[in-house]
Every structure is written in structure tokens, then in C-alpha cells.
Amino acid sequence: HQVQLFVLLALTGVFLYDWTTAPRKAARAGSFALAAVFAALVGGLVLAPAWEYGSRSYRWVNLPSPLRHNETVPYIGHTPFAVPPRSLLGVVTPLEGAVANPFIGVVAASLAMLGVAACWSTRLVRVHACLALAGLAFSMGAYSLLHGLLYAVVPLLDKARSPSQALVVFHFGLLVVTAHGLDALRAPAPWTRRLSRSLVVTAGLLLAITLAASATASPRGRSVLFTAAIALLLAAVLYARFHAGAVLLLLAELSAGTAYMVRPRSNPQAPNHLDRLGQ
């Protein structure tokens, strides 16, 4: 129920922006209302029994006593499931043990910055860049003013007490901007050369910090070294104008960066729901 609420918030924000800037506001409002009607009709197959179940159930939210459906989940119940500021490094570097995985990689993040710099005049880029920033800010929970404001005014949002799940909005918006950045590589532009130099400098700083802290043997240190290596490879790919290499490097980084999440079915720390469903 959480991701659906966060996607609905994102769609509402995009509609409000589109509606306030559109010359024909009535037509825009009609389109959004039609989409809302069909969403309610399709989702009703799940929403109706879920509402019936929720109205009869108790919910434990790390408080002394459980709550009923008509009781507001206190704000303090959301805090443990947010993305803390120390995990923001995980956007470009894979970090183990995080509440949620914000990882998207240095390749996607770099291309997204290129997309913003080279294509900011494109309406689609502006909307999705702001959507990504809003999703990331909301996922930080109590560490973000945006989350607190929406919690106070949006009905039923208190039921979604894992703000970190809003990373799905952040990833979606950022990947759209990343795609525009990848398209921008096809035309020679000063932004590409600047990005290459910035990647080399960033990789050098990461290597220097890791070596100075003697953290090469720690899991976090190895992750930073991995990110530095990917940044250097991306700089070389951009310098050589090997655009297909950027796509391959993106896939390789995403695959390697999330490898630690794959656990064997016999792992006691990962309940084997697959076998339970089979039974």
C-alpha cells in the first residue's frame, strides 16, 4: 500500500504543475479525473477487500499497544524506516545494511547530471528532475521537511510508515533524466568534456580519502574503491565517445552493485517465502 500512495502523490504533484501551467486548465483537469476514475475501478478489486480487512484488524507499529484502522499512526513510528542522511552516499556507492537501497550508481547519476545540464530547457527533464529530488527528500522521513508537511495534510498517508519506499519515485524520475543525458552524448558538447574531467577528479578524491583513512579492507572502503574505478572507466568511455560503452558500464555497475542483496534460499536471515508459497 505504500508504493501506491507515493506514486499517487507523485502523479498529483505532476498534475498540479501541469494544470497551473496549461492554457486549457479544464481539459487538463478532465484528463486527470478520467485517469482517477479508471484507477479506482481497476484498483477496486484490491482496494475494497483491503479496506474491509483494515477496518477489522489491529496493527502493531512499535508502540506499547496496537492501533485500529481509524487511528493515526504517530509520526515517531515512521522514523526507523526512513533513509538517514548517512545513507545518501549509497546513491552512487553500494552500501550494505541500509534500511532501503538508494543505489543507482555513478554512471546513472553522472548521465542524469549531464541530462539536467544539457536538456534543462526540455519540460520533461525539468519535471522528472524535480520529481526525483522530491522522492529522495520524502524518503528521508523525519530528516526532511517535505515528509512532515505531507504527513500533516494528506489523508491516510500516516498508514505508509516506510518513507524509504518513496525511493521508487526517486529512481523513476532520475532514470528518465539519465536517458536524456545518454541522448546528449550523441552530439559534441562542452558538457561531456566537463563531465569527463569531473569524473577523474572525483575518482582521485575518493581514492585519496579511502587510502588516507586506511579503509581499503572494510566493506564500505571496498565500495568506495569500486565507485572510483567505475568513475574512471566512465571518464575514459566519454573521452573516447564510445556511447555504447556507457550503456554497458551502466548495466555492469547496477549488476555488481546489488550483488550483495542476492542471498541463498537457505540463508536464515532471509525467510524463505518462496517455499512457503509453494507449500
mmCIF file of C-alpha atoms in Angstrom, residues 112-241:
data_model
loop_
_atom_site.group_PDB
_atom_site.id
_atom_site.type_symbol
_atom_site.label_atom_id
_atom_site.label_comp_id
_atom_site.label_asym_id
_atom_site.label_seq_id
_atom_site.Cartn_x
_atom_site.Cartn_y
_atom_site.Cartn_z
ATOM 1 C CA ALA A 112 21.487 12.387 -15.041
ATOM 2 C CA MET A 113 23.582 15.455 -14.244
ATOM 3 C CA LEU A 114 24.505 15.671 -17.914
ATOM 4 C CA GLY A 115 20.823 15.417 -18.811
ATOM 5 C CA VAL A 116 19.963 18.281 -16.453
ATOM 6 C CA ALA A 117 22.811 20.453 -17.750
ATOM 7 C CA ALA A 118 22.258 19.810 -21.453
ATOM 8 C CA CYS A 119 18.480 19.379 -21.591
ATOM 9 C CA TRP A 120 17.100 21.626 -18.838
ATOM 10 C CA SER A 121 15.072 23.528 -21.436
ATOM 11 C CA THR A 122 13.100 20.310 -22.070
ATOM 12 C CA ARG A 123 9.931 20.271 -19.981
ATOM 13 C CA LEU A 124 10.095 16.504 -19.442
ATOM 14 C CA VAL A 125 13.577 16.781 -17.919
ATOM 15 C CA ARG A 126 12.568 19.555 -15.535
ATOM 16 C CA VAL A 127 9.515 17.666 -14.316
ATOM 17 C CA HIS A 128 11.312 14.365 -13.729
ATOM 18 C CA ALA A 129 14.359 16.005 -12.146
ATOM 19 C CA CYS A 130 12.123 17.751 -9.609
ATOM 20 C CA LEU A 131 10.164 14.525 -9.144
ATOM 21 C CA ALA A 132 13.381 12.632 -8.373
ATOM 22 C CA LEU A 133 14.516 15.237 -5.834
ATOM 23 C CA ALA A 134 11.103 15.227 -4.169
ATOM 24 C CA GLY A 135 11.098 11.417 -3.952
ATOM 25 C CA LEU A 136 14.559 11.405 -2.386
ATOM 26 C CA ALA A 137 13.613 14.152 0.081
ATOM 27 C CA PHE A 138 10.402 12.356 1.079
ATOM 28 C CA SER A 139 12.254 9.056 1.592
ATOM 29 C CA MET A 140 14.346 10.710 4.320
ATOM 30 C CA GLY A 141 11.291 10.837 6.597
ATOM 31 C CA ALA A 142 11.788 12.929 9.722
ATOM 32 C CA TYR A 143 15.070 14.219 8.312
ATOM 33 C CA SER A 144 13.078 16.042 5.612
ATOM 34 C CA LEU A 145 10.618 18.905 5.947
ATOM 35 C CA LEU A 146 8.681 17.646 2.905
ATOM 36 C CA HIS A 147 7.738 14.377 4.590
ATOM 37 C CA GLY A 148 6.486 16.099 7.724
ATOM 38 C CA LEU A 149 4.354 18.572 5.780
ATOM 39 C CA LEU A 150 2.720 15.882 3.639
ATOM 40 C CA TYR A 151 2.171 13.645 6.694
ATOM 41 C CA ALA A 152 0.266 16.512 8.320
ATOM 42 C CA VAL A 153 -2.065 17.341 5.408
ATOM 43 C CA VAL A 154 -2.517 14.240 3.189
ATOM 44 C CA PRO A 155 -5.243 11.813 4.356
ATOM 45 C CA LEU A 156 -4.168 8.204 5.034
ATOM 46 C CA LEU A 157 -0.501 8.992 4.433
ATOM 47 C CA ASP A 158 0.184 8.138 8.065
ATOM 48 C CA LYS A 159 -0.529 4.479 7.189
ATOM 49 C CA ALA A 160 2.534 4.413 4.910
ATOM 50 C CA ARG A 161 5.143 4.359 7.633
ATOM 51 C CA SER A 162 8.124 3.339 5.495
ATOM 52 C CA PRO A 163 9.153 6.608 3.824
ATOM 53 C CA SER A 164 12.179 4.848 2.335
ATOM 54 C CA GLN A 165 9.881 3.130 -0.170
ATOM 55 C CA ALA A 166 9.499 6.510 -1.890
ATOM 56 C CA LEU A 167 12.880 5.750 -3.449
ATOM 57 C CA VAL A 168 10.883 4.153 -6.273
ATOM 58 C CA VAL A 169 9.781 7.680 -7.254
ATOM 59 C CA PHE A 170 13.350 8.948 -6.971
ATOM 60 C CA HIS A 171 14.701 6.145 -9.174
ATOM 61 C CA PHE A 172 11.981 6.538 -11.795
ATOM 62 C CA GLY A 173 12.439 10.290 -12.135
ATOM 63 C CA LEU A 174 16.228 10.034 -12.197
ATOM 64 C CA LEU A 175 16.275 7.327 -14.859
ATOM 65 C CA VAL A 176 14.180 9.459 -17.212
ATOM 66 C CA VAL A 177 16.717 12.283 -16.814
ATOM 67 C CA THR A 178 19.536 9.736 -17.253
ATOM 68 C CA ALA A 179 18.062 8.683 -20.593
ATOM 69 C CA HIS A 180 18.153 12.292 -21.777
ATOM 70 C CA GLY A 181 21.758 12.529 -20.632
ATOM 71 C CA LEU A 182 22.603 9.449 -22.666
ATOM 72 C CA ASP A 183 20.974 11.024 -25.725
ATOM 73 C CA ALA A 184 23.009 14.187 -25.118
ATOM 74 C CA LEU A 185 26.214 12.170 -25.609
ATOM 75 C CA ARG A 186 25.467 11.809 -29.317
ATOM 76 C CA ALA A 187 26.133 15.469 -30.059
ATOM 77 C CA PRO A 188 29.514 17.014 -29.241
ATOM 78 C CA ALA A 189 29.092 19.433 -26.380
ATOM 79 C CA PRO A 190 31.311 21.074 -23.764
ATOM 80 C CA TRP A 191 29.259 19.415 -21.013
ATOM 81 C CA THR A 192 30.621 15.990 -21.953
ATOM 82 C CA ARG A 193 34.238 17.130 -21.614
ATOM 83 C CA ARG A 194 33.478 18.831 -18.314
ATOM 84 C CA LEU A 195 31.808 15.671 -17.046
ATOM 85 C CA SER A 196 34.867 13.588 -18.008
ATOM 86 C CA ARG A 197 37.197 15.899 -16.100
ATOM 87 C CA SER A 198 34.861 15.970 -13.104
ATOM 88 C CA LEU A 199 34.763 12.168 -13.002
ATOM 89 C CA VAL A 200 38.565 11.952 -12.986
ATOM 90 C CA VAL A 201 38.777 14.473 -10.137
ATOM 91 C CA THR A 202 36.024 12.687 -8.194
ATOM 92 C CA ALA A 203 37.716 9.320 -8.601
ATOM 93 C CA GLY A 204 41.013 10.788 -7.414
ATOM 94 C CA LEU A 205 39.364 12.287 -4.333
ATOM 95 C CA LEU A 206 37.622 9.015 -3.490
ATOM 96 C CA LEU A 207 40.868 7.079 -3.820
ATOM 97 C CA ALA A 208 42.750 9.613 -1.691
ATOM 98 C CA ILE A 209 40.129 9.606 1.059
ATOM 99 C CA THR A 210 39.942 5.817 1.147
ATOM 100 C CA LEU A 211 43.715 5.407 1.296
ATOM 101 C CA ALA A 212 44.113 8.171 3.878
ATOM 102 C CA ALA A 213 41.510 6.538 6.105
ATOM 103 C CA SER A 214 43.114 3.097 5.634
ATOM 104 C CA ALA A 215 39.653 1.760 4.834
ATOM 105 C CA THR A 216 40.522 -0.394 1.825
ATOM 106 C CA ALA A 217 39.811 -3.596 3.772
ATOM 107 C CA SER A 218 36.412 -2.530 5.139
ATOM 108 C CA PRO A 219 33.187 -3.244 3.191
ATOM 109 C CA ARG A 220 32.457 0.474 2.839
ATOM 110 C CA GLY A 221 36.021 1.170 1.708
ATOM 111 C CA ARG A 222 35.778 -1.506 -0.974
ATOM 112 C CA SER A 223 32.511 0.005 -2.169
ATOM 113 C CA VAL A 224 34.127 3.431 -2.492
ATOM 114 C CA LEU A 225 37.051 1.924 -4.428
ATOM 115 C CA PHE A 226 34.552 0.198 -6.718
ATOM 116 C CA THR A 227 32.809 3.531 -7.355
ATOM 117 C CA ALA A 228 36.134 5.252 -8.051
ATOM 118 C CA ALA A 229 37.063 2.587 -10.606
ATOM 119 C CA ILE A 230 33.689 2.910 -12.351
ATOM 120 C CA ALA A 231 34.087 6.702 -12.448
ATOM 121 C CA LEU A 232 37.494 6.388 -14.144
ATOM 122 C CA LEU A 233 36.129 3.908 -16.675
ATOM 123 C CA LEU A 234 33.186 6.198 -17.424
ATOM 124 C CA ALA A 235 35.554 9.132 -17.938
ATOM 125 C CA ALA A 236 37.520 7.056 -20.447
ATOM 126 C CA VAL A 237 34.330 5.968 -22.222
ATOM 127 C CA LEU A 238 33.119 9.566 -22.510
ATOM 128 C CA TYR A 239 36.524 10.790 -23.696
ATOM 129 C CA ALA A 240 36.579 8.117 -26.409
ATOM 130 C CA ARG A 241 32.946 8.944 -27.319
#
